[in-house]
Amino acid sequence: MTTNPPDRPLIPEAAWSRTIGQGWENPYTVRYASNLDDGPHHGMPLGGFGGGCIGRSSNGDFNLWHLYGAEHTFKSIPACQFSVFEQPEGGQAKAYAMNTQPPKDGSLSRWQWYPQNQGTYHALYPRSWYQYEGVFEANLTCEQFSPIWADSYQESSYPLAIFEWTAHNPTDRPITMSIMVTWQNIIGWFNNAVNNPQISVRDDGSPVYEYQPRWGDSTGNLNQWIVDHHRVGCLFDRIRMDDEQILPGEGQMCMASISNIALESFCHTRWHPQSDGGEVWDNFAYDGSLSDFEDETPADPGEQIAGAFAIRFTLRPGKTRVIPFVLAWDFPVLAFGEAQYFRRYTDFFGRRGKDAWTMVRTALKHHEMWKESILAWQQPILDRSNLPDWFKMALFNELYLLTQGGAVWTAADERDPIGQFGVLECLDYRWYESLDVRLYGGFGLLMLFPKLEKAVLEAFTRAIPTSDPTPRVIGYNNAPAVRKIAGATPHDLGAPNEHPWAKSNYTSYQDCNLWKDLPSDFVLQIHRYFLFTGSQDVGFLRDCWGTIVEALAYLKTFDLDGDGIPENSGAPDQTFDDWRLQGISAYCGGLWLAALESAIAIGQILLTQPDPIPGLADTISTYQQWFAQSQPLYQAKLWNGQFYNLDTGSGSEVVMTDQLCGQFYARLLNLPDIVPEECTLSALKTIYDSCFLKFYAGKFGAANGVKLDGTPVDPEATHPLEVWTGINFGLAAFLIQMGMKAEAMQLTEAVVQQVYTNGLQFRTPEAITAAGTFRACHYLRAMAIWGILWQLDRNP
């Protein structure tokens, strides 16, 4: 359902809402001082996948900047702003910068800032709205979006944002209005000032490297006013030494709008944003105009410059007018250490860093069609009466990470016809597409952009056979280890400061070569992609088969006693990497069983194809023998009559929330159960009761692991007592799969409410705690909420 006033854009009722400028009384704070905590003022990001993004908060300020690879800067730039002038016929003029937070440094002191609590911010990714109330006589709304919708492999890469301002005159007299956009020239600000960033180890054992943006370095920046047929705008550029060789961080930005006989346009291309702002504000606040001052002089060292333009119009009584503005940025080169790539959007625009105006022209021509495409994608879900609004809200808004999660998307080539794609595990753990995390968080990409999902899995397929003997020290125990062993499934596809896809296993808190879930995760995700895309891409299965065999053979080497199931070693060797499992574990052992079933099913598909793979039948037979040996042992060793024990070596009494992930995946992939159905139901009911209902009365979600009575086994434990958002969404999908829909939705709602009512929106963390803290924001695993929809579609 949507709200549908006659004078405003349609805003879905499911959109997340917050009063404009409203503060947060007691937002969640970060658990570890070394983790990122930008505070709660996050809004929906703008921009496509892999082209960089910009965030604008519910206060109205532009405050998040991901414009240089996967680097993160969170800081408001007050001069980057929309402002509105209004004067009813015979009435008093008023003008406001549409941000409730004036600069703290005393700059722009002549500006009038929009009052707090006068309107509502709404967000439903990739669209958001500012609905202003009680200040202007006109009804005023700003809708902003980027051209992102399912199965769009072109427009979804565009680094641009559209701002549609809708003004309606409900009075009986004409109203003169003017919308001004001011923008500081920030070209070059986000390049890393550290030429060779050194890796250090954080207090939690994770590797980090230094990023220092060249904040405020505007030397050589210049602004240009452009009038092009029915388009006007301000282009922000920088003097370059060599136009033929574009460097990382070089390029252009542009803000533009339309011009016609009913609209007046004004400009002021060079003013000083560190001043009181009177250069532009005095004229604008007087009558909605600007001085039409044009100056393309480059900025001197230490000088800051900004540009401005305004669109003025008159609204007759009862009339409505929509004015589109477009913000585009063109920084075509991705830099990874010594490696460089062109971004995906350059497949459709140029690669010189001089196409911001071309993007503007494209957006002004097609933005209405783009919005229709977004609606056509979202509306069937929004119209479903069997889904509550809070679920629809979170479902779409959790996709923000595909824009804001340090996403990279390279230009296409012969080997990668859709380019290479990656999203960081999070901004604290800055490496791409962690395989254990995307076992849950990969549902969003798979269900909406399956070609990108395939690209990620192909990258892992290439990485598994590789080796990297580089020695390093493991964070949790200071032991030496090599980076990557041939045949070991890598944890991740590398990090932004090196060469992702070419160098994997960036994380060094633990020795990823010892992990017992990664090979199983790989096999299950290959099979998941094949089934979801219609079970037609047999060529993909064939391409992956050799790597599947290699990965499972490597994992089998950890079956040290030959009983059929690889043992956990008592080290951090699986996704709960601060939780040391010993012997046969319910989590890793169940994934092993599901992966064997999956490999058998894949092999049997390949057996039916012409030109069979040599030795295929024997390999399938081996997996069948391993499974026949493993399955009864798993049941006998771990089932305690009510749920599955954590493992066979620790003697722990904990009820582990994710103990049966393997069983969940077996049913997800239409494979036989790995445990009896009655045991699955008993375990799920126990988990729901102990880890959710008895853990602070179900307020926060399900803790990873507690005793039967909901109390901790160890009050000082870390991961067991955290509520992991993605694990909870995965558990909810499992509950739906087993006919426990009501319980699933109650659990999911608890987690969603914790995120979206405590200042964690658009930075969903991996973990929250009952103390009101969080860890690892902007986390990949939370996109597991799309797995809930998958199960709802199959279990209505």
Short mmCIF file of C-alpha atoms in Angstrom, two decimals, residues 370-644:
data_model
loop_
_atom_site.label_atom_id
_atom_site.label_comp_id
_atom_site.label_asym_id
_atom_site.label_seq_id
_atom_site.Cartn_x
_atom_site.Cartn_y
_atom_site.Cartn_z
CA TRP A 370 14.05 4.43 -14.33
CA LYS A 371 11.60 5.15 -11.52
CA GLU A 372 8.94 3.14 -13.32
CA SER A 373 11.38 0.22 -13.49
CA ILE A 374 12.01 0.45 -9.74
CA LEU A 375 8.27 0.45 -9.07
CA ALA A 376 7.71 -2.50 -11.40
CA TRP A 377 10.30 -4.47 -9.43
CA GLN A 378 9.15 -3.48 -5.92
CA GLN A 379 5.39 -3.24 -6.29
CA PRO A 380 4.58 -6.97 -6.38
CA ILE A 381 6.27 -7.36 -3.00
CA LEU A 382 4.78 -4.16 -1.59
CA ASP A 383 1.31 -5.31 -2.63
CA ARG A 384 1.56 -8.64 -0.78
CA SER A 385 -0.90 -8.70 2.07
CA ASN A 386 0.82 -11.68 3.70
CA LEU A 387 3.95 -9.65 4.45
CA PRO A 388 3.95 -7.04 7.24
CA ASP A 389 5.20 -3.57 6.39
CA TRP A 390 8.15 -3.77 8.78
CA PHE A 391 9.38 -6.83 6.86
CA LYS A 392 8.99 -5.16 3.46
CA MET A 393 10.86 -2.17 4.83
CA ALA A 394 13.82 -4.17 6.07
CA LEU A 395 13.83 -6.43 3.02
CA PHE A 396 14.51 -3.54 0.64
CA ASN A 397 16.55 -1.35 2.95
CA GLU A 398 19.05 -4.11 3.76
CA LEU A 399 20.05 -4.00 0.09
CA TYR A 400 21.75 -0.68 0.85
CA LEU A 401 24.96 -2.67 1.34
CA LEU A 402 25.22 -3.41 -2.39
CA THR A 403 25.84 0.32 -2.79
CA GLN A 404 27.43 1.29 0.50
CA GLY A 405 29.35 -1.81 1.53
CA GLY A 406 32.58 -0.85 -0.20
CA ALA A 407 31.18 -2.44 -3.34
CA VAL A 408 33.43 -2.80 -6.39
CA TRP A 409 32.31 -3.76 -9.88
CA THR A 410 34.85 -3.81 -12.68
CA ALA A 411 34.39 -3.29 -16.38
CA ALA A 412 33.61 -6.37 -18.45
CA ASP A 413 36.21 -8.28 -20.42
CA GLU A 414 36.41 -11.52 -22.36
CA ARG A 415 36.91 -13.66 -19.27
CA ASP A 416 34.36 -11.80 -17.14
CA PRO A 417 31.51 -10.69 -19.41
CA ILE A 418 29.69 -9.04 -16.52
CA GLY A 419 32.82 -7.80 -14.79
CA GLN A 420 34.08 -8.79 -11.35
CA PHE A 421 32.03 -7.87 -8.30
CA GLY A 422 32.58 -7.74 -4.58
CA VAL A 423 31.16 -6.36 -1.33
CA LEU A 424 33.23 -6.06 1.83
CA GLU A 425 32.43 -8.29 4.78
CA CYS A 426 32.07 -4.95 6.55
CA LEU A 427 33.97 -1.69 6.94
CA ASP A 428 35.81 -3.04 10.00
CA TYR A 429 36.71 -6.36 8.37
CA ARG A 430 37.69 -4.94 5.02
CA TRP A 431 38.00 -7.88 2.68
CA TYR A 432 35.68 -8.97 -0.07
CA GLU A 433 32.89 -11.55 -0.15
CA SER A 434 33.79 -13.61 2.93
CA LEU A 435 32.56 -17.03 1.91
CA ASP A 436 31.21 -18.10 5.28
CA VAL A 437 29.31 -14.82 5.67
CA ARG A 438 27.79 -14.90 2.20
CA LEU A 439 26.44 -18.40 2.86
CA TYR A 440 23.74 -16.32 4.58
CA GLY A 441 24.17 -12.82 3.15
CA GLY A 442 24.43 -13.94 -0.47
CA PHE A 443 20.68 -14.44 -0.82
CA GLY A 444 20.05 -10.82 -1.77
CA LEU A 445 22.57 -10.81 -4.61
CA LEU A 446 21.51 -14.27 -5.80
CA MET A 447 17.80 -13.49 -5.94
CA LEU A 448 18.11 -10.07 -7.56
CA PHE A 449 21.39 -10.04 -9.51
CA PRO A 450 22.23 -13.71 -10.19
CA LYS A 451 24.85 -12.85 -12.82
CA LEU A 452 26.83 -11.00 -10.16
CA GLU A 453 26.41 -13.95 -7.81
CA LYS A 454 27.89 -16.17 -10.50
CA ALA A 455 30.81 -13.79 -10.96
CA VAL A 456 31.64 -14.02 -7.24
CA LEU A 457 31.48 -17.82 -7.25
CA GLU A 458 33.66 -17.99 -10.36
CA ALA A 459 36.25 -15.93 -8.50
CA PHE A 460 36.29 -18.45 -5.65
CA THR A 461 36.51 -21.28 -8.17
CA ARG A 462 39.67 -19.73 -9.58
CA ALA A 463 41.13 -19.03 -6.15
CA ILE A 464 40.85 -22.50 -4.59
CA PRO A 465 43.64 -24.17 -6.62
CA THR A 466 46.08 -21.28 -6.03
CA SER A 467 48.75 -21.06 -3.37
CA ASP A 468 50.48 -18.18 -1.64
CA PRO A 469 53.39 -19.20 0.64
CA THR A 470 53.73 -15.70 2.10
CA PRO A 471 54.36 -16.16 5.84
CA ARG A 472 52.36 -14.18 8.37
CA VAL A 473 51.48 -14.16 12.04
CA ILE A 474 48.01 -15.31 13.09
CA GLY A 475 46.24 -12.76 15.28
CA TYR A 476 44.58 -14.88 17.95
CA ASN A 477 47.66 -16.90 18.96
CA ASN A 478 50.68 -15.23 17.25
CA ALA A 479 51.52 -18.46 15.46
CA PRO A 480 53.20 -18.44 12.03
CA ALA A 481 51.24 -19.65 8.98
CA VAL A 482 51.34 -19.40 5.21
CA ARG A 483 48.69 -17.26 3.59
CA LYS A 484 47.08 -19.77 1.21
CA ILE A 485 47.53 -23.50 0.67
CA ALA A 486 46.62 -24.94 -2.71
CA GLY A 487 43.26 -26.69 -2.52
CA ALA A 488 42.16 -24.83 0.60
CA THR A 489 39.00 -22.82 0.09
CA PRO A 490 39.83 -19.18 0.78
CA HIS A 491 37.92 -17.21 3.35
CA ASP A 492 37.74 -14.08 1.20
CA LEU A 493 38.72 -12.67 -2.18
CA GLY A 494 41.23 -10.15 -0.87
CA ALA A 495 41.28 -6.55 0.27
CA PRO A 496 41.22 -3.08 -1.29
CA ASN A 497 44.82 -2.26 -0.40
CA GLU A 498 46.19 -5.27 -2.28
CA HIS A 499 44.80 -6.97 -5.37
CA PRO A 500 41.44 -8.62 -4.76
CA TRP A 501 40.65 -11.68 -6.89
CA ALA A 502 44.40 -12.19 -7.43
CA LYS A 503 45.31 -12.41 -3.71
CA SER A 504 42.80 -14.10 -1.42
CA ASN A 505 42.75 -14.86 2.33
CA TYR A 506 43.44 -11.33 3.51
CA THR A 507 42.17 -11.82 7.04
CA SER A 508 44.78 -13.09 9.47
CA TYR A 509 43.00 -13.23 12.82
CA GLN A 510 42.84 -16.97 12.21
CA ASP A 511 44.53 -19.40 9.83
CA CYS A 512 41.89 -19.73 7.13
CA ASN A 513 43.60 -22.82 5.73
CA LEU A 514 42.31 -24.65 8.80
CA TRP A 515 38.65 -23.65 8.54
CA LYS A 516 36.20 -26.56 8.50
CA ASP A 517 33.14 -24.82 7.00
CA LEU A 518 34.54 -22.98 3.96
CA PRO A 519 34.80 -25.93 1.52
CA SER A 520 31.25 -26.99 2.37
CA ASP A 521 30.06 -23.39 2.02
CA PHE A 522 31.57 -23.28 -1.45
CA VAL A 523 29.87 -26.43 -2.68
CA LEU A 524 26.49 -25.41 -1.26
CA GLN A 525 26.63 -21.97 -2.87
CA ILE A 526 27.51 -23.42 -6.27
CA HIS A 527 24.47 -25.71 -6.02
CA ARG A 528 22.29 -22.87 -4.68
CA TYR A 529 23.09 -20.70 -7.70
CA PHE A 530 22.35 -23.54 -10.12
CA LEU A 531 18.94 -24.31 -8.61
CA PHE A 532 17.82 -20.71 -8.20
CA THR A 533 18.63 -19.82 -11.79
CA GLY A 534 16.44 -22.61 -13.15
CA SER A 535 18.78 -25.62 -13.11
CA GLN A 536 19.89 -24.83 -16.64
CA ASP A 537 23.48 -23.68 -16.29
CA VAL A 538 25.06 -27.12 -16.44
CA GLY A 539 28.16 -25.62 -18.02
CA PHE A 540 28.77 -23.70 -14.82
CA LEU A 541 28.55 -26.91 -12.77
CA ARG A 542 31.01 -28.58 -15.11
CA ASP A 543 33.42 -25.65 -14.84
CA CYS A 544 33.25 -25.87 -11.05
CA TRP A 545 33.37 -29.64 -10.67
CA GLY A 546 37.14 -30.01 -10.51
CA THR A 547 37.32 -27.35 -7.82
CA ILE A 548 34.50 -28.96 -5.85
CA VAL A 549 36.47 -32.21 -5.83
CA GLU A 550 39.63 -30.40 -4.77
CA ALA A 551 37.88 -28.49 -1.98
CA LEU A 552 36.18 -31.55 -0.48
CA ALA A 553 39.36 -33.62 -0.71
CA TYR A 554 41.22 -30.93 1.20
CA LEU A 555 38.51 -30.79 3.87
CA LYS A 556 38.57 -34.58 4.24
CA THR A 557 42.22 -34.39 5.31
CA PHE A 558 40.96 -33.01 8.63
CA ASP A 559 39.19 -36.29 9.33
CA LEU A 560 42.16 -37.34 11.38
CA ASP A 561 40.60 -40.44 12.93
CA GLY A 562 39.04 -41.68 9.68
CA ASP A 563 35.50 -41.80 11.08
CA GLY A 564 34.12 -39.90 8.08
CA ILE A 565 33.66 -36.38 9.53
CA PRO A 566 36.41 -33.73 9.64
CA GLU A 567 37.04 -32.59 13.19
CA ASN A 568 37.26 -29.06 14.53
CA SER A 569 40.61 -28.38 16.13
CA GLY A 570 39.82 -26.23 19.15
CA ALA A 571 41.05 -23.18 17.22
CA PRO A 572 38.91 -20.48 15.60
CA ASP A 573 38.21 -22.52 12.47
CA GLN A 574 34.70 -21.61 11.30
CA THR A 575 32.41 -18.61 10.98
CA PHE A 576 31.96 -18.27 14.76
CA ASP A 577 35.64 -17.48 14.88
CA ASP A 578 35.87 -16.57 18.54
CA TRP A 579 34.11 -19.78 19.53
CA ARG A 580 36.48 -22.71 19.55
CA LEU A 581 34.83 -25.98 18.61
CA GLN A 582 36.44 -29.35 19.30
CA GLY A 583 35.98 -32.71 17.62
CA ILE A 584 32.89 -33.33 15.53
CA SER A 585 30.70 -30.23 15.67
CA ALA A 586 27.03 -29.89 14.90
CA TYR A 587 27.67 -26.80 12.77
CA CYS A 588 30.60 -27.91 10.61
CA GLY A 589 29.64 -31.58 10.62
CA GLY A 590 26.15 -30.77 9.36
CA LEU A 591 27.53 -28.56 6.58
CA TRP A 592 29.88 -31.40 5.60
CA LEU A 593 26.95 -33.79 5.25
CA ALA A 594 24.92 -31.31 3.22
CA ALA A 595 27.91 -30.55 1.00
CA LEU A 596 28.41 -34.26 0.30
CA GLU A 597 24.75 -34.59 -0.68
CA SER A 598 25.08 -31.51 -2.83
CA ALA A 599 28.22 -32.78 -4.56
CA ILE A 600 26.52 -36.11 -5.22
CA ALA A 601 23.53 -34.32 -6.76
CA ILE A 602 25.79 -32.13 -8.92
CA GLY A 603 27.78 -35.13 -10.04
CA GLN A 604 24.64 -37.03 -11.01
CA ILE A 605 23.52 -34.08 -13.14
CA LEU A 606 26.87 -34.07 -14.89
CA LEU A 607 26.65 -37.84 -15.46
CA THR A 608 23.66 -37.26 -17.74
CA GLN A 609 25.56 -34.88 -20.01
CA PRO A 610 27.42 -35.76 -23.19
CA ASP A 611 31.17 -36.16 -22.89
CA PRO A 612 31.20 -37.17 -19.21
CA ILE A 613 34.05 -36.12 -16.95
CA PRO A 614 36.63 -38.88 -16.50
CA GLY A 615 36.34 -40.62 -13.14
CA LEU A 616 33.05 -38.85 -12.34
CA ALA A 617 31.14 -41.99 -11.37
CA ASP A 618 33.94 -43.12 -9.04
CA THR A 619 34.03 -39.72 -7.35
CA ILE A 620 30.27 -39.80 -6.78
CA SER A 621 30.62 -43.28 -5.32
CA THR A 622 33.33 -42.02 -2.94
CA TYR A 623 31.06 -39.23 -1.73
CA GLN A 624 28.24 -41.69 -1.20
CA GLN A 625 30.54 -43.85 0.91
CA TRP A 626 31.68 -40.85 2.94
CA PHE A 627 28.10 -39.81 3.52
CA ALA A 628 26.96 -43.30 4.48
CA GLN A 629 29.77 -43.43 7.03
CA SER A 630 29.25 -39.89 8.34
CA GLN A 631 25.49 -39.51 8.70
CA PRO A 632 24.82 -42.16 11.39
CA LEU A 633 27.93 -41.04 13.28
CA TYR A 634 26.73 -37.42 13.31
CA GLN A 635 23.38 -38.50 14.78
CA ALA A 636 24.88 -40.90 17.30
CA LYS A 637 27.60 -38.56 18.55
CA LEU A 638 25.69 -35.27 18.77
CA TRP A 639 21.98 -35.91 19.35
CA ASN A 640 21.15 -35.69 23.06
CA GLY A 641 17.43 -36.41 22.84
CA GLN A 642 16.37 -32.75 22.63
CA PHE A 643 18.90 -30.90 20.45
CA TYR A 644 22.33 -31.39 18.95
#
